[in-house]
């Protein structure tokens, strides 16, 4: 299995900002329901979030959307600063958060250039009727620890088990994270970067692809595809 | 000179040891304010641990707040003890004598106080305590030595151990003094603490050598502690934290606030314990002069940090500087900080008359510490509020009541511990006071008398 | 002779009385012997080499700053050393260390190197690239960096000379009153109306204090702007606010080292053994130890950040100044790494190892050896910084994109180095013909403020520190 390197490509051009990925992630990963209060206090938790930027002056404005999740950096700033090894790197290119080991110093969150790490200020609660909806494969995080996108590690583990049982790689080939699965425009593509035939590895090397905040040198396993802006392209031609 | 009384050993014993043998009203009343602050803090910490960190004002992206600022502040204050004792001991500055112990003890207590902050600041304090111990319980995992949060406890506990040893050896002659003056249980306890001190030449020599050795050994620790605290911020990739000058800048800032705190303490000691015969205006004068140099060095490093924020003209750093300079409340904080920590006190201290005016020195030293507290806030908070390019998540940190209570309580805790300590040991070392009397030599020059100091010498030919 | 408690004051050992002192410092040491004549002649002739080197440089026609890299190395080395020496003396004066008194003159005389530094600074200004497209402290100011930097240099040089003059004044008057020959004639002109009245002394004292404080400020600020404009700015992606402080501190370190070597030479060749005693060497060697620790500390503060955060543009800076190109498999074939080894080895590790040893620290030969080592290490350090930084021809960008080749030094660089050093030596010796290497008034005051008296079976020394 070590020949696998999980990665993702985010096509900014395709993203419509619908937030389906956010909801899918919450359902999959037992993220507590963000209340009004949480947003006002800036304590909401969303492993993937859609950042919305306005471009231009009113009335000629455009909304730009940028889905941001943990970039699963190859050279992650969050890792060396953790005193208890609660976050580390595995051999499949993923950045792993170990909830049990976390003591909540929040240093990793400070050092994450993508703001991709979230802290549980409160003990998570759900309305009683929701209790049976929680995903049994995912730990519910108690207060006082960090959490972040895990690339749906529970799905990866399950697929690996099935692949081992069946003796073929079909389960792994069809693997999707919750966000990629839910994306109606296929803006999020997840897969094995080491497989040259996979859609993700082809998009990964697309000429439009770029790395978020490349100057920090984090070498992430997630790349973005540039917005195709006809207006800007026309302008560039004119010059 | 005007007030340098000549004291007899008996008089020194009486004037320095009264808090140990009696409990006078002024000492008791002094306990009240720190006790109130401390109780507020205990209540706040109880709520904090029981409820979780939502009772603080911490939020994304400012994951660190008042607790860390206060932690840095108290680590800073703890630098005064070694600064005063070790450096002045190595340079044989005579005027250090009456203030060494108070400064060293303040080091210990402020270190203990500051150590509490990262613990209560963690999400799961009950785990951080034993998971950061460098001992591999059954988990098979050691703490990650690459993390500055592991360097911190190592440096601080080293410093704490060193300081305790430093203070304890300097205490031995005074323990023996109290032992000889008391009876019963007290005599027994102090007798144990005095470790069989008889005041033989050999014992004095060993004690002196240990003091010098400890001074030399503790200096690198002293520099490393605050450097490491600064690296908590500086080794990160947060643009306005990732500044190479942070380590010496933090160290000199620490000395600035610590020595000012010693001034405050000197004035309070003089007032509460009536130490007019020991802590003279000369001492305020000398500390004031030292502070001018320290503060100017601090200003230089502040200037380096400040000027180079604009050096690359990268938007991330400019955003932090904009927050620091133009946005409420940091515009006010910046102005207050620069004024209270440099522009007001230093020109005043240039005047000899001000340096010898004890109430004025007391208030200016408090001003400096207000400024230096704000300086830490100024350095630490805006940088994470405006972290990196993803502006969508920028937000402002507003501290909560609980955090403020803990900050106030930290002052109460140090005060309380110092007063408690004064109940058991004199805050001015009696043996140093006596040695100072012996080593004084006033020399007549024509019509003026100049104070001279006797130094032991081995060579015959001395300049 | 003062008295205390009825005990006769004992001053055992040499420069016993004020009369002896005057005789030695005013007459004997101002005699120009044949050796001194020779030294003056040789250094005077060699001074010309510096200008020859400069002309050769300009004649080569290259205005590309990368070919001037070793000129920058030589210049900043000599500048750092000579302007750092007065700092050691001024700092100790402020700390009221009495033992430094006999050595102050030989330290402060180095302020005479100021004009030489100023002359050789002009080519640096001429060939240094403009700040357009580069990071800079000057916010695209049209006159920067030339105008502010030359102002800072002039300020530093003038302050140094003014400080030197004020500290010379009482001695010039003594030469005027008791000296002979040409020295007396010069001193008569320079000493003006100094008579040593009470008010003159009090003005003198505060003037020294103010000029000293001013020199320290000018020194720090000059190093700040020079290190930034002529090193940091040239390398894209190098933002290192501690570097100016590092630059200034290493200047003082090298200055102290040269002072110790000077003291040793004066002791051996000039016969000033009485004034440069063990205590002086010991005092300066402690200072040297502290400054060497500072060298490491300031270097480390920058290195740990660059190394830990692993930002690509900072790793390039580490490669440029410390490790050399990572692609080169052999560590020892990288010139950058060899320069770095020389710098940190000779400026920090060797001095630390040697000075940690009590026997060596508290001796006369020990600090001298360490002084020589540090002067070598300092050269390596300036080479590491300037030869590399001046080789970069990339303008702008977020970070350094490749590690440049270093242009080798030429014979003209050697000429400039010899010339600068000789001309400074020439001026130093020339001025010493009027005022000597040891300050009369400082030494006199030292005798007044410090004496040895019997105590029990032995002796103790009494130190007086007036306000």
CSV table of C-alpha atoms in Angstrom, one decimal, chain B residues 36 109 127 133 149 158 172 188 236 254 256 279 316 350 434:
chain,number,residue,atom,x,y,z
B,36,UNK,CA,-7.9,39.3,46.8
B,109,UNK,CA,8.2,33.1,42.1
B,127,UNK,CA,-2.7,15.7,30.1
B,133,UNK,CA,7.6,15.0,31.1
B,149,UNK,CA,7.0,23.7,23.5
B,158,UNK,CA,16.7,24.3,34.3
B,172,UNK,CA,22.6,29.5,54.3
B,188,UNK,CA,15.5,22.8,64.6
B,236,UNK,CA,6.9,29.6,13.2
B,254,UNK,CA,12.8,40.9,29.7
B,256,UNK,CA,14.1,46.0,31.1
B,279,UNK,CA,18.0,50.3,50.6
B,316,UNK,CA,1.3,40.1,5.0
B,350,UNK,CA,18.6,61.1,33.2
B,434,UNK,CA,27.3,43.2,57.3
